[in-house]
Each structure stands twice: as structure tokens, then as C-alpha cells.
């Protein structure tokens, strides 16, 4: 495989991550408008919101099986348009069953999309022989910032959902379809070939479990910031309503900055050091939030959290793929990434009710210590990010000869 094809594949996949960041932010930041449009009660809303990650987990698990027969690129090519088209469908409906259908389609497709994107990212990193995974997630964070900004404009101007969603989809959908022409990655058939055979082996769940735990705990931390940072700043630290919107924005910006430079850190210091450093920053961020005497300290704590948590998720995907390929080949790597991706939704499902329940029953300051302790577990399992039997290690160069697909091309 030529270097030019690898570069094109990397750029097209980064575009896919960016588009997904925009789409997801457009959905989650307009939930109040969705609730108002369909007349969904406060009691019904948690059921709708929980259904999305549950169905996403189903979609991710199904993708793990599907890629034994077809390449991940094929899943990504159809799932991304479905995710995008579900947004205007959600904005155009008028009755509750239409909202349920649109959100259900979004959930199933987003699980397949997230799994296949990360499969391709892991395989491209293995082809490059150096860390590039954080760059893809930086593109996702950049898309999330843009999507949040577009949603704010729509909400501030009281723009109807369909009118808010449609221009973004009309721009992003053709871009995603065009970019999909250049997807490459392990497990992609060569031109003229048929479907992939399954990997020759797999990773026992016991070996993958530490990474699954790390992934779930990282997303518990992330969902804590997304769901409770504004309430915490306003109700606990006594900020204004306007200032309460700042922590999540600061968290997103520092997440982008950390991921933008994270690959350089991995190449220089290795995956274990970067993950442990991120763990320390995240734990410190939660600690600052828990003891903050006022809003400025609270904002600083949530900002620090972004710098810490941002490196953990991409490195966890990379570690799972590397561990699986060492044991069973590209097919096993895809299956491991799909299984691991399910735990992102486990974290989403647990995070918000966990902190909210503890906050109501105990105190929100005390509740912030729970995700802090869970994230601290990552330190214990940091060696999983650089397996001893990994011949090259994620932070080391290796000979650029990698089997990508069935064609036997060399890089």
C-alpha cells in the first residue's frame, strides 16, 4: 500500500470523526427542544435518553459480528449517512412514536458508526507504526465544539429543529460520502476481492476486561461533566446561569487541545506514561471540583478534567486493537474494538444517574469523589496500554511493513 493511500485514508477517517462529533453534539444539545416539540414529559425523558446508548451498544455488538464477513469500511459507509439523516427525521416528526423511531435508528446506527470508525483508526495506527489515534479523536472533539456552537445558535434564535438540522446535514452528508471513497484499514478487502474471513483467533474477555473497565470509568467521568457541570456550578458553587455554561465549554476545548498534542506525547514517552499522566490530571480535576470554594475554582477543575480524560479513551481503543491483533490478527482486533466500544455506552448509562442519585441522597460534592475514584483505577491497569509481549510498543518506530487487507500490500 502506498504512503499516499495511507494519507488519504487517514484524512478521510479524520473527516468521519469530525462529522460524527458535529452530529452527536447537534442531537444532545437540543434535547430540551426535542422534549418540547414532542411533548415528552420529564418522567418519560430518561427512558428516551437511556434507549439511545442501549441501542448503540446493540449496534456496536452487531458490528463486531458483521465485520467477520465484511470490512469495517463498509459499515462506516452506510452507518454515517443513517446517523446524519436521522437528525432531520427527528426534527420533522410531530408525534412521540416518530421521535422514538428516529432516536432508535440513531442509536443503532451510531453504535455501528463508533465501532467501525475506531476499528479503522486502530488499523491505520498499526499500519503507520506510530500513534495517530488521538488525532482522530481530536477531530471528533473539534466537530463537537462546532456542533455545540450551531446548536446554541439554533436555540438562541428559537430556530425550529428541522431548520436547525437540515443545513448541517446538507453540508456534512455529501462530504462524508465523498470522503468514504478513501477509507482504508486492516480487514479491508483488496480491489476485486470478496469479503474478509474472520480473524484466526480472539482475545479472551478476561484479558480485555481491564480495558473495558477503564473505558466505562472514563465515560462515567465524561458524562458527569456533560450532565452535571452546569448544575454543580450554579446550585453548589452559587454561580450565575451564564457562568454555569462555561465549564462544559472549557472541558471541550481542553479535550481538543489535549488530543491534538497527545500523539506526540505517546510517541515521545509511551502509552503508559501518557495514560497515567492523564489519570493524575483527571483525578486532580475531580478533587478540585469537589473542594472548590467558588465558581472560578470549579471551572478550573472541570477544565483540568478535559486535559486528563481526553487521552484515555483513544489509547484504550488502540491498546485493545494491539492486544487482539497480537493474539488473532486483524479480524480479532475488529471484534475486540467492537466489544470495547459497548462499554462507552455502559459508562454513559451509569454516569448521569450515579452522580445524580448520590447528589440527591448525600451531597454533590461527595458525589464528585465517586467518578474520581473510578478513574483512579486506570492507574492500576495502565500497563495494559503497553503489553509486555508487544514487540514494538506504541511509542516506538517499527519497520513499515504491514499487511493491510488481503492484497499483501506493504507500507
mmCIF file of C-alpha atoms in Angstrom:
data_model
loop_
_atom_site.group_PDB
_atom_site.id
_atom_site.type_symbol
_atom_site.label_atom_id
_atom_site.label_comp_id
_atom_site.label_asym_id
_atom_site.label_seq_id
_atom_site.Cartn_x
_atom_site.Cartn_y
_atom_site.Cartn_z
ATOM 1 C CA UNK A 1 0.000 0.000 0.000
ATOM 2 C CA UNK A 2 1.401 3.394 -0.946
ATOM 3 C CA UNK A 3 2.055 6.193 1.500
ATOM 4 C CA UNK A 4 -0.359 8.363 -0.497
ATOM 5 C CA UNK A 5 -3.203 5.900 0.029
ATOM 6 C CA UNK A 6 -2.464 5.809 3.749
ATOM 7 C CA UNK A 7 -2.521 9.605 3.947
ATOM 8 C CA UNK A 8 -5.813 9.749 2.062
ATOM 9 C CA UNK A 9 -7.263 7.087 4.345
ATOM 10 C CA UNK A 10 -6.141 8.989 7.415
ATOM 11 C CA UNK A 11 -7.634 12.269 6.192
ATOM 12 C CA UNK A 12 -10.946 10.660 5.201
ATOM 13 C CA UNK A 13 -11.259 8.917 8.564
ATOM 14 C CA UNK A 14 -10.482 12.161 10.414
ATOM 15 C CA UNK A 15 -13.315 13.758 8.434
ATOM 16 C CA UNK A 16 -15.640 10.954 9.526
ATOM 17 C CA UNK A 17 -14.741 11.531 13.199
ATOM 18 C CA UNK A 18 -15.322 15.269 12.721
ATOM 19 C CA UNK A 19 -18.737 14.733 11.108
ATOM 20 C CA UNK A 20 -19.775 12.396 13.907
ATOM 21 C CA UNK A 21 -18.714 14.955 16.509
ATOM 22 C CA UNK A 22 -20.944 17.567 14.871
ATOM 23 C CA UNK A 23 -23.910 15.186 14.563
ATOM 24 C CA UNK A 24 -23.771 13.920 18.138
ATOM 25 C CA UNK A 25 -23.459 17.426 19.566
ATOM 26 C CA UNK A 26 -26.406 18.626 17.479
ATOM 27 C CA UNK A 27 -28.539 15.889 18.999
ATOM 28 C CA UNK A 28 -27.598 16.027 22.672
ATOM 29 C CA UNK A 29 -27.503 19.810 22.982
ATOM 30 C CA UNK A 30 -31.041 20.219 21.568
ATOM 31 C CA UNK A 31 -32.700 17.695 23.897
ATOM 32 C CA UNK A 32 -34.860 20.409 25.561
ATOM 33 C CA UNK A 33 -36.168 21.429 22.132
ATOM 34 C CA UNK A 34 -36.866 17.789 21.233
ATOM 35 C CA UNK A 35 -38.738 17.346 24.503
ATOM 36 C CA UNK A 36 -40.857 20.437 23.846
ATOM 37 C CA UNK A 37 -41.602 19.521 20.234
ATOM 38 C CA UNK A 38 -42.940 16.078 21.063
ATOM 39 C CA UNK A 39 -44.441 16.852 24.462
ATOM 40 C CA UNK A 40 -42.224 14.308 26.204
ATOM 41 C CA UNK A 41 -42.696 14.534 29.962
ATOM 42 C CA UNK A 42 -39.843 14.764 32.457
ATOM 43 C CA UNK A 43 -40.707 11.225 33.571
ATOM 44 C CA UNK A 44 -40.551 9.859 30.019
ATOM 45 C CA UNK A 45 -37.380 11.687 29.005
ATOM 46 C CA UNK A 46 -34.916 9.419 30.875
ATOM 47 C CA UNK A 47 -36.399 6.404 29.075
ATOM 48 C CA UNK A 48 -35.829 8.017 25.689
ATOM 49 C CA UNK A 49 -32.306 9.080 26.621
ATOM 50 C CA UNK A 50 -31.397 5.653 28.016
ATOM 51 C CA UNK A 51 -32.690 3.894 24.904
ATOM 52 C CA UNK A 52 -30.092 5.585 22.688
ATOM 53 C CA UNK A 53 -26.956 4.174 24.385
ATOM 54 C CA UNK A 54 -28.640 0.794 24.894
ATOM 55 C CA UNK A 55 -29.395 0.516 21.174
ATOM 56 C CA UNK A 56 -25.935 1.877 20.376
ATOM 57 C CA UNK A 57 -24.458 -0.982 22.387
ATOM 58 C CA UNK A 58 -26.557 -3.420 20.343
ATOM 59 C CA UNK A 59 -25.337 -1.796 17.126
ATOM 60 C CA UNK A 60 -21.726 -1.989 18.267
ATOM 61 C CA UNK A 61 -22.005 -5.655 19.236
ATOM 62 C CA UNK A 62 -23.670 -6.484 15.921
ATOM 63 C CA UNK A 63 -20.865 -4.703 14.084
ATOM 64 C CA UNK A 64 -18.332 -6.943 15.800
ATOM 65 C CA UNK A 65 -20.024 -9.920 14.185
ATOM 66 C CA UNK A 66 -20.665 -8.280 10.826
ATOM 67 C CA UNK A 67 -17.027 -7.335 10.222
ATOM 68 C CA UNK A 68 -16.096 -11.014 10.271
ATOM 69 C CA UNK A 69 -17.680 -11.103 6.794
ATOM 70 C CA UNK A 70 -17.405 -7.542 5.512
ATOM 71 C CA UNK A 71 -14.761 -4.843 6.166
ATOM 72 C CA UNK A 72 -15.351 -2.100 8.745
ATOM 73 C CA UNK A 73 -15.255 0.477 5.943
ATOM 74 C CA UNK A 74 -18.475 -0.981 4.538
ATOM 75 C CA UNK A 75 -20.207 -0.487 7.903
ATOM 76 C CA UNK A 76 -18.940 3.074 8.178
ATOM 77 C CA UNK A 77 -20.086 3.950 4.649
ATOM 78 C CA UNK A 78 -23.742 3.194 5.416
ATOM 79 C CA UNK A 79 -23.931 3.994 9.128
ATOM 80 C CA UNK A 80 -22.712 7.592 8.908
ATOM 81 C CA UNK A 81 -25.390 8.675 6.388
ATOM 82 C CA UNK A 82 -28.057 6.959 8.509
ATOM 83 C CA UNK A 83 -26.905 8.868 11.611
ATOM 84 C CA UNK A 84 -26.995 12.163 9.736
ATOM 85 C CA UNK A 85 -30.386 11.547 8.123
ATOM 86 C CA UNK A 86 -31.940 10.611 11.452
ATOM 87 C CA UNK A 87 -31.454 14.223 12.614
ATOM 88 C CA UNK A 88 -33.821 15.902 10.135
ATOM 89 C CA UNK A 89 -36.182 12.949 10.600
ATOM 90 C CA UNK A 90 -36.235 13.775 14.308
ATOM 91 C CA UNK A 91 -36.757 17.451 13.545
ATOM 92 C CA UNK A 92 -39.621 16.786 11.122
ATOM 93 C CA UNK A 93 -41.759 14.496 13.293
ATOM 94 C CA UNK A 94 -44.777 15.570 15.272
ATOM 95 C CA UNK A 95 -45.847 12.590 17.415
ATOM 96 C CA UNK A 96 -43.990 10.632 20.071
ATOM 97 C CA UNK A 97 -43.666 7.363 18.136
ATOM 98 C CA UNK A 98 -41.844 9.244 15.368
ATOM 99 C CA UNK A 99 -39.361 10.593 17.895
ATOM 100 C CA UNK A 100 -38.876 7.104 19.314
ATOM 101 C CA UNK A 101 -38.272 5.683 15.839
ATOM 102 C CA UNK A 102 -35.788 8.403 14.856
ATOM 103 C CA UNK A 103 -33.869 8.079 18.132
ATOM 104 C CA UNK A 104 -33.884 4.293 17.824
ATOM 105 C CA UNK A 105 -32.424 4.439 14.321
ATOM 106 C CA UNK A 106 -29.880 6.997 15.514
ATOM 107 C CA UNK A 107 -28.845 4.751 18.415
ATOM 108 C CA UNK A 108 -28.375 1.584 16.349
ATOM 109 C CA UNK A 109 -26.504 3.427 13.608
ATOM 110 C CA UNK A 110 -24.293 5.401 15.981
ATOM 111 C CA UNK A 111 -23.157 2.179 17.670
ATOM 112 C CA UNK A 112 -22.132 0.747 14.303
ATOM 113 C CA UNK A 113 -20.533 4.048 13.348
ATOM 114 C CA UNK A 114 -18.482 4.437 16.517
ATOM 115 C CA UNK A 115 -17.283 0.839 16.371
ATOM 116 C CA UNK A 116 -16.295 0.892 12.695
ATOM 117 C CA UNK A 117 -14.575 4.298 12.957
ATOM 118 C CA UNK A 118 -12.400 3.120 15.800
ATOM 119 C CA UNK A 119 -11.658 -0.191 14.052
ATOM 120 C CA UNK A 120 -10.303 1.733 11.072
ATOM 121 C CA UNK A 121 -8.435 4.125 13.350
ATOM 122 C CA UNK A 122 -6.723 1.286 15.207
ATOM 123 C CA UNK A 123 -5.739 -0.491 11.988
ATOM 124 C CA UNK A 124 -4.381 2.710 10.440
ATOM 125 C CA UNK A 125 -2.301 3.341 13.540
ATOM 126 C CA UNK A 126 -0.874 -0.157 13.231
ATOM 127 C CA UNK A 127 -0.089 0.493 9.577
ATOM 128 C CA UNK A 128 1.646 3.767 10.390
ATOM 129 C CA UNK A 129 3.664 2.165 13.179
ATOM 130 C CA UNK A 130 3.209 5.165 15.471
ATOM 131 C CA UNK A 131 0.455 6.809 17.494
ATOM 132 C CA UNK A 132 -2.163 8.662 15.417
ATOM 133 C CA UNK A 133 -5.315 7.596 17.252
ATOM 134 C CA UNK A 134 -5.572 10.707 19.414
ATOM 135 C CA UNK A 135 -5.642 12.843 16.276
ATOM 136 C CA UNK A 136 -8.843 11.156 15.119
ATOM 137 C CA UNK A 137 -10.493 11.827 18.460
ATOM 138 C CA UNK A 138 -9.258 15.426 18.304
ATOM 139 C CA UNK A 139 -11.221 15.752 15.048
ATOM 140 C CA UNK A 140 -14.273 14.397 16.899
ATOM 141 C CA UNK A 141 -13.799 16.985 19.661
ATOM 142 C CA UNK A 142 -13.479 19.767 17.087
ATOM 143 C CA UNK A 143 -16.715 18.591 15.480
ATOM 144 C CA UNK A 144 -18.372 18.547 18.896
ATOM 145 C CA UNK A 145 -17.387 22.161 19.510
ATOM 146 C CA UNK A 146 -18.777 23.184 16.114
ATOM 147 C CA UNK A 147 -21.972 21.194 16.648
ATOM 148 C CA UNK A 148 -22.495 22.739 20.068
ATOM 149 C CA UNK A 149 -21.991 26.209 18.602
ATOM 150 C CA UNK A 150 -24.526 25.526 15.843
ATOM 151 C CA UNK A 151 -26.985 24.194 18.408
ATOM 152 C CA UNK A 152 -26.514 27.305 20.561
ATOM 153 C CA UNK A 153 -27.279 29.497 17.554
ATOM 154 C CA UNK A 154 -30.417 27.476 16.878
ATOM 155 C CA UNK A 155 -31.562 27.599 20.478
ATOM 156 C CA UNK A 156 -30.713 31.290 20.914
ATOM 157 C CA UNK A 157 -32.655 32.207 17.780
ATOM 158 C CA UNK A 158 -35.527 29.852 18.605
ATOM 159 C CA UNK A 159 -34.942 28.106 15.270
ATOM 160 C CA UNK A 160 -37.161 25.049 14.637
ATOM 161 C CA UNK A 161 -35.348 21.724 14.894
ATOM 162 C CA UNK A 162 -35.710 20.813 11.230
ATOM 163 C CA UNK A 163 -34.443 24.210 10.086
ATOM 164 C CA UNK A 164 -31.552 23.910 12.561
ATOM 165 C CA UNK A 165 -30.558 20.401 11.465
ATOM 166 C CA UNK A 166 -31.105 20.490 7.724
ATOM 167 C CA UNK A 167 -28.314 22.897 6.608
ATOM 168 C CA UNK A 168 -25.705 20.979 8.616
ATOM 169 C CA UNK A 169 -26.834 17.649 7.165
ATOM 170 C CA UNK A 170 -26.871 19.044 3.614
ATOM 171 C CA UNK A 171 -23.219 20.037 4.037
ATOM 172 C CA UNK A 172 -21.935 17.084 6.057
ATOM 173 C CA UNK A 173 -23.644 14.235 4.193
ATOM 174 C CA UNK A 174 -22.020 14.839 0.775
ATOM 175 C CA UNK A 175 -18.663 15.440 2.466
ATOM 176 C CA UNK A 176 -18.903 12.145 4.361
ATOM 177 C CA UNK A 177 -19.957 10.221 1.250
ATOM 178 C CA UNK A 178 -17.105 11.687 -0.766
ATOM 179 C CA UNK A 179 -14.562 11.023 1.959
ATOM 180 C CA UNK A 180 -15.690 7.414 2.293
ATOM 181 C CA UNK A 181 -14.094 6.629 -1.064
ATOM 182 C CA UNK A 182 -10.658 6.643 0.567
ATOM 183 C CA UNK A 183 -11.254 4.567 3.708
ATOM 184 C CA UNK A 184 -8.507 2.019 4.304
ATOM 185 C CA UNK A 185 -7.610 -0.258 7.177
ATOM 186 C CA UNK A 186 -6.819 -3.750 8.285
ATOM 187 C CA UNK A 187 -9.537 -6.080 7.274
ATOM 188 C CA UNK A 188 -10.417 -4.160 4.096
ATOM 189 C CA UNK A 189 -10.522 -6.382 1.036
ATOM 190 C CA UNK A 190 -8.277 -5.568 -1.830
ATOM 191 C CA UNK A 191 -9.940 -4.425 -5.071
ATOM 192 C CA UNK A 192 -11.639 -7.391 -6.681
ATOM 193 C CA UNK A 193 -11.582 -9.476 -3.512
ATOM 194 C CA UNK A 194 -14.581 -10.778 -1.654
ATOM 195 C CA UNK A 195 -15.394 -10.485 1.988
ATOM 196 C CA UNK A 196 -12.890 -10.940 4.732
ATOM 197 C CA UNK A 197 -12.512 -14.166 6.572
ATOM 198 C CA UNK A 198 -12.801 -13.904 10.322
ATOM 199 C CA UNK A 199 -9.689 -13.454 12.379
ATOM 200 C CA UNK A 200 -7.825 -16.573 13.227
ATOM 201 C CA UNK A 201 -8.349 -16.036 16.935
ATOM 202 C CA UNK A 202 -9.705 -13.714 19.551
ATOM 203 C CA UNK A 203 -8.931 -12.140 22.875
ATOM 204 C CA UNK A 204 -10.351 -13.872 25.940
ATOM 205 C CA UNK A 205 -12.692 -11.482 27.708
ATOM 206 C CA UNK A 206 -10.625 -11.797 30.874
ATOM 207 C CA UNK A 207 -7.676 -10.138 29.129
ATOM 208 C CA UNK A 208 -9.874 -7.422 27.653
ATOM 209 C CA UNK A 209 -11.773 -6.760 30.895
ATOM 210 C CA UNK A 210 -9.309 -4.227 32.382
ATOM 211 C CA UNK A 211 -9.592 -2.097 29.256
ATOM 212 C CA UNK A 212 -13.393 -2.422 29.325
ATOM 213 C CA UNK A 213 -13.391 -1.173 32.920
ATOM 214 C CA UNK A 214 -11.106 1.735 32.054
ATOM 215 C CA UNK A 215 -13.368 2.688 29.126
ATOM 216 C CA UNK A 216 -16.546 2.579 31.230
ATOM 217 C CA UNK A 217 -14.975 4.608 34.046
ATOM 218 C CA UNK A 218 -13.658 7.228 31.604
ATOM 219 C CA UNK A 219 -17.137 7.686 30.171
ATOM 220 C CA UNK A 220 -18.651 7.887 33.642
ATOM 221 C CA UNK A 221 -16.288 10.806 34.170
ATOM 222 C CA UNK A 222 -17.186 12.330 30.817
ATOM 223 C CA UNK A 223 -20.939 12.009 31.383
ATOM 224 C CA UNK A 224 -20.522 13.578 34.824
ATOM 225 C CA UNK A 225 -19.112 16.709 33.222
ATOM 226 C CA UNK A 226 -21.699 16.744 30.434
ATOM 227 C CA UNK A 227 -24.708 16.243 32.690
ATOM 228 C CA UNK A 228 -23.791 17.857 35.983
ATOM 229 C CA UNK A 229 -21.153 20.575 35.485
ATOM 230 C CA UNK A 230 -23.705 23.360 34.888
ATOM 231 C CA UNK A 231 -25.948 22.298 37.786
ATOM 232 C CA UNK A 232 -22.955 21.875 40.091
ATOM 233 C CA UNK A 233 -21.587 25.323 39.359
ATOM 234 C CA UNK A 234 -24.960 27.012 39.761
ATOM 235 C CA UNK A 235 -26.543 25.098 42.641
ATOM 236 C CA UNK A 236 -23.489 24.111 44.688
ATOM 237 C CA UNK A 237 -20.988 26.877 43.962
ATOM 238 C CA UNK A 238 -23.528 29.681 43.534
ATOM 239 C CA UNK A 239 -22.610 30.855 40.025
ATOM 240 C CA UNK A 240 -24.871 32.744 37.639
ATOM 241 C CA UNK A 241 -26.792 30.853 34.965
ATOM 242 C CA UNK A 242 -24.500 32.289 32.282
ATOM 243 C CA UNK A 243 -21.304 31.272 34.090
ATOM 244 C CA UNK A 244 -22.722 27.783 34.636
ATOM 245 C CA UNK A 245 -22.473 27.155 30.884
ATOM 246 C CA UNK A 246 -18.714 27.752 30.888
ATOM 247 C CA UNK A 247 -17.340 24.516 32.460
ATOM 248 C CA UNK A 248 -18.502 22.173 29.700
ATOM 249 C CA UNK A 249 -17.227 24.532 27.008
ATOM 250 C CA UNK A 250 -13.848 24.748 28.757
ATOM 251 C CA UNK A 251 -13.837 20.954 29.127
ATOM 252 C CA UNK A 252 -14.442 20.508 25.395
ATOM 253 C CA UNK A 253 -11.695 22.959 24.451
ATOM 254 C CA UNK A 254 -9.085 21.326 26.698
ATOM 255 C CA UNK A 255 -10.184 17.903 25.422
ATOM 256 C CA UNK A 256 -9.460 19.097 21.891
ATOM 257 C CA UNK A 257 -6.104 20.602 22.853
ATOM 258 C CA UNK A 258 -5.010 17.516 24.778
ATOM 259 C CA UNK A 259 -5.878 15.188 21.919
ATOM 260 C CA UNK A 260 -4.269 17.465 19.349
ATOM 261 C CA UNK A 261 -0.869 17.069 21.022
ATOM 262 C CA UNK A 262 -1.455 13.663 22.614
ATOM 263 C CA UNK A 263 0.003 11.596 19.785
ATOM 264 C CA UNK A 264 3.284 13.457 20.116
ATOM 265 C CA UNK A 265 3.339 12.637 23.808
ATOM 266 C CA UNK A 266 2.690 8.947 23.135
ATOM 267 C CA UNK A 267 5.479 8.783 20.563
ATOM 268 C CA UNK A 268 7.878 10.529 22.911
ATOM 269 C CA UNK A 269 7.026 8.998 26.284
ATOM 270 C CA UNK A 270 4.947 5.886 25.523
ATOM 271 C CA UNK A 271 1.328 4.983 26.099
ATOM 272 C CA UNK A 272 1.689 4.021 29.773
ATOM 273 C CA UNK A 273 3.180 7.375 30.760
ATOM 274 C CA UNK A 274 0.587 9.362 28.840
ATOM 275 C CA UNK A 275 -2.336 7.397 30.274
ATOM 276 C CA UNK A 276 -1.015 7.658 33.821
ATOM 277 C CA UNK A 277 -0.432 11.386 33.386
ATOM 278 C CA UNK A 278 -3.984 11.773 32.102
ATOM 279 C CA UNK A 279 -5.263 9.792 35.075
ATOM 280 C CA UNK A 280 -3.467 12.074 37.529
ATOM 281 C CA UNK A 281 -4.858 15.183 35.828
ATOM 282 C CA UNK A 282 -8.398 13.769 35.782
ATOM 283 C CA UNK A 283 -8.264 12.738 39.436
ATOM 284 C CA UNK A 284 -6.877 16.159 40.317
ATOM 285 C CA UNK A 285 -9.671 17.819 38.355
ATOM 286 C CA UNK A 286 -12.380 15.934 40.233
ATOM 287 C CA UNK A 287 -10.668 16.722 43.529
ATOM 288 C CA UNK A 288 -10.558 20.439 42.730
ATOM 289 C CA UNK A 289 -14.236 20.375 41.765
ATOM 290 C CA UNK A 290 -15.195 18.571 44.980
ATOM 291 C CA UNK A 291 -13.467 21.096 47.280
ATOM 292 C CA UNK A 292 -13.897 24.226 45.141
ATOM 293 C CA UNK A 293 -14.748 27.257 47.310
ATOM 294 C CA UNK A 294 -16.389 29.114 44.440
ATOM 295 C CA UNK A 295 -17.154 29.160 40.697
ATOM 296 C CA UNK A 296 -13.647 30.064 39.427
ATOM 297 C CA UNK A 297 -12.120 27.036 41.136
ATOM 298 C CA UNK A 298 -14.964 24.868 39.851
ATOM 299 C CA UNK A 299 -14.349 25.980 36.275
ATOM 300 C CA UNK A 300 -10.624 25.292 36.741
ATOM 301 C CA UNK A 301 -11.365 21.768 37.971
ATOM 302 C CA UNK A 302 -13.611 20.903 35.041
ATOM 303 C CA UNK A 303 -11.018 22.372 32.676
ATOM 304 C CA UNK A 304 -8.345 20.151 34.188
ATOM 305 C CA UNK A 305 -10.636 17.161 33.741
ATOM 306 C CA UNK A 306 -10.686 17.731 29.991
ATOM 307 C CA UNK A 307 -6.903 17.557 29.792
ATOM 308 C CA UNK A 308 -6.875 14.335 31.787
ATOM 309 C CA UNK A 309 -9.759 12.282 30.402
ATOM 310 C CA UNK A 310 -9.091 13.187 26.762
ATOM 311 C CA UNK A 311 -6.170 10.767 26.312
ATOM 312 C CA UNK A 312 -7.680 7.722 27.992
ATOM 313 C CA UNK A 313 -10.393 6.717 25.501
ATOM 314 C CA UNK A 314 -8.302 6.812 22.289
ATOM 315 C CA UNK A 315 -5.448 4.959 23.983
ATOM 316 C CA UNK A 316 -7.849 2.307 25.271
ATOM 317 C CA UNK A 317 -9.081 1.570 21.750
ATOM 318 C CA UNK A 318 -5.502 1.409 20.496
ATOM 319 C CA UNK A 319 -4.443 -0.939 23.294
ATOM 320 C CA UNK A 320 -7.379 -3.287 22.655
ATOM 321 C CA UNK A 321 -6.651 -3.468 18.949
ATOM 322 C CA UNK A 322 -2.958 -4.099 19.519
ATOM 323 C CA UNK A 323 -3.632 -6.790 22.099
ATOM 324 C CA UNK A 324 -6.129 -8.547 19.836
ATOM 325 C CA UNK A 325 -4.018 -8.426 16.676
ATOM 326 C CA UNK A 326 -1.097 -9.930 18.566
ATOM 327 C CA UNK A 327 -3.330 -12.850 19.512
ATOM 328 C CA UNK A 328 -5.528 -13.334 16.485
ATOM 329 C CA UNK A 329 -4.968 -10.987 13.565
ATOM 330 C CA UNK A 330 -7.000 -8.065 12.146
ATOM 331 C CA UNK A 331 -10.338 -9.857 12.473
ATOM 332 C CA UNK A 332 -9.744 -10.354 16.175
ATOM 333 C CA UNK A 333 -8.749 -6.704 16.501
ATOM 334 C CA UNK A 334 -12.031 -5.558 14.982
ATOM 335 C CA UNK A 335 -14.032 -7.807 17.299
ATOM 336 C CA UNK A 336 -12.135 -6.521 20.344
ATOM 337 C CA UNK A 337 -12.738 -2.887 19.401
ATOM 338 C CA UNK A 338 -16.460 -3.552 18.889
ATOM 339 C CA UNK A 339 -16.735 -5.248 22.277
ATOM 340 C CA UNK A 340 -14.800 -2.478 23.976
ATOM 341 C CA UNK A 341 -16.977 0.162 22.321
ATOM 342 C CA UNK A 342 -20.031 -1.276 24.093
ATOM 343 C CA UNK A 343 -18.524 -0.102 27.383
ATOM 344 C CA UNK A 344 -18.572 3.513 26.237
ATOM 345 C CA UNK A 345 -22.360 3.280 26.394
ATOM 346 C CA UNK A 346 -22.223 1.446 29.720
ATOM 347 C CA UNK A 347 -20.377 4.473 31.076
ATOM 348 C CA UNK A 348 -22.953 6.847 29.599
ATOM 349 C CA UNK A 349 -25.807 4.886 31.135
ATOM 350 C CA UNK A 350 -24.235 4.697 34.593
ATOM 351 C CA UNK A 351 -22.630 8.119 34.894
ATOM 352 C CA UNK A 352 -25.550 10.545 35.000
ATOM 353 C CA UNK A 353 -27.866 8.583 37.353
ATOM 354 C CA UNK A 354 -24.948 7.572 39.575
ATOM 355 C CA UNK A 355 -23.841 11.128 40.290
ATOM 356 C CA UNK A 356 -27.389 12.458 40.371
ATOM 357 C CA UNK A 357 -28.590 9.798 42.793
ATOM 358 C CA UNK A 358 -25.630 10.269 45.114
ATOM 359 C CA UNK A 359 -26.004 14.030 44.923
ATOM 360 C CA UNK A 360 -29.653 13.901 45.949
ATOM 361 C CA UNK A 361 -29.130 11.297 48.661
ATOM 362 C CA UNK A 362 -25.836 12.607 50.015
ATOM 363 C CA UNK A 363 -24.178 15.704 48.507
ATOM 364 C CA UNK A 364 -22.977 16.733 45.071
ATOM 365 C CA UNK A 365 -19.516 17.488 46.438
ATOM 366 C CA UNK A 366 -19.290 13.951 47.753
ATOM 367 C CA UNK A 367 -20.748 12.567 44.546
ATOM 368 C CA UNK A 368 -17.841 14.036 42.563
ATOM 369 C CA UNK A 369 -15.456 11.815 44.516
ATOM 370 C CA UNK A 370 -17.038 8.640 43.105
ATOM 371 C CA UNK A 371 -16.031 9.148 39.440
ATOM 372 C CA UNK A 372 -12.688 10.372 40.781
ATOM 373 C CA UNK A 373 -12.063 7.012 42.476
ATOM 374 C CA UNK A 374 -13.278 5.087 39.430
ATOM 375 C CA UNK A 375 -10.955 6.989 37.099
ATOM 376 C CA UNK A 376 -8.091 6.362 39.532
ATOM 377 C CA UNK A 377 -8.471 2.637 38.759
ATOM 378 C CA UNK A 378 -6.921 3.425 35.364
ATOM 379 C CA UNK A 379 -3.536 3.851 37.081
ATOM 380 C CA UNK A 380 -3.749 0.274 38.307
ATOM 381 C CA UNK A 381 -4.297 -1.051 34.782
ATOM 382 C CA UNK A 382 -2.006 1.334 32.911
ATOM 383 C CA UNK A 383 0.366 -1.481 31.914
ATOM 384 C CA UNK A 384 -2.450 -2.847 29.755
ATOM 385 C CA UNK A 385 -1.773 0.053 27.410
ATOM 386 C CA UNK A 386 1.657 -1.280 26.531
ATOM 387 C CA UNK A 387 1.615 -5.100 26.638
ATOM 388 C CA UNK A 388 4.908 -6.703 27.514
ATOM 389 C CA UNK A 389 4.626 -9.010 24.538
ATOM 390 C CA UNK A 390 4.077 -6.055 22.175
ATOM 391 C CA UNK A 391 7.233 -6.298 20.192
ATOM 392 C CA UNK A 392 7.404 -2.709 19.125
ATOM 393 C CA UNK A 393 5.330 -0.763 21.654
ATOM 394 C CA UNK A 394 3.093 2.086 20.770
ATOM 395 C CA UNK A 395 5.741 4.705 21.338
ATOM 396 C CA UNK A 396 8.390 3.104 19.162
ATOM 397 C CA UNK A 397 9.020 3.067 15.459
ATOM 398 C CA UNK A 398 8.821 -0.246 13.678
ATOM 399 C CA UNK A 399 9.614 -1.490 10.213
ATOM 400 C CA UNK A 400 6.904 -0.090 7.898
ATOM 401 C CA UNK A 401 5.755 -3.429 6.508
ATOM 402 C CA UNK A 402 2.170 -4.122 7.441
ATOM 403 C CA UNK A 403 -0.426 -6.378 5.910
ATOM 404 C CA UNK A 404 -3.464 -4.184 5.344
ATOM 405 C CA UNK A 405 -6.273 -6.231 3.900
ATOM 406 C CA UNK A 406 -5.858 -9.339 1.825
ATOM 407 C CA UNK A 407 -3.852 -7.880 -1.001
ATOM 408 C CA UNK A 408 -0.472 -8.339 0.680
ATOM 409 C CA UNK A 409 0.408 -4.702 0.074
ATOM 410 C CA UNK A 410 3.306 -3.343 2.036
ATOM 411 C CA UNK A 411 3.583 0.086 3.585
#
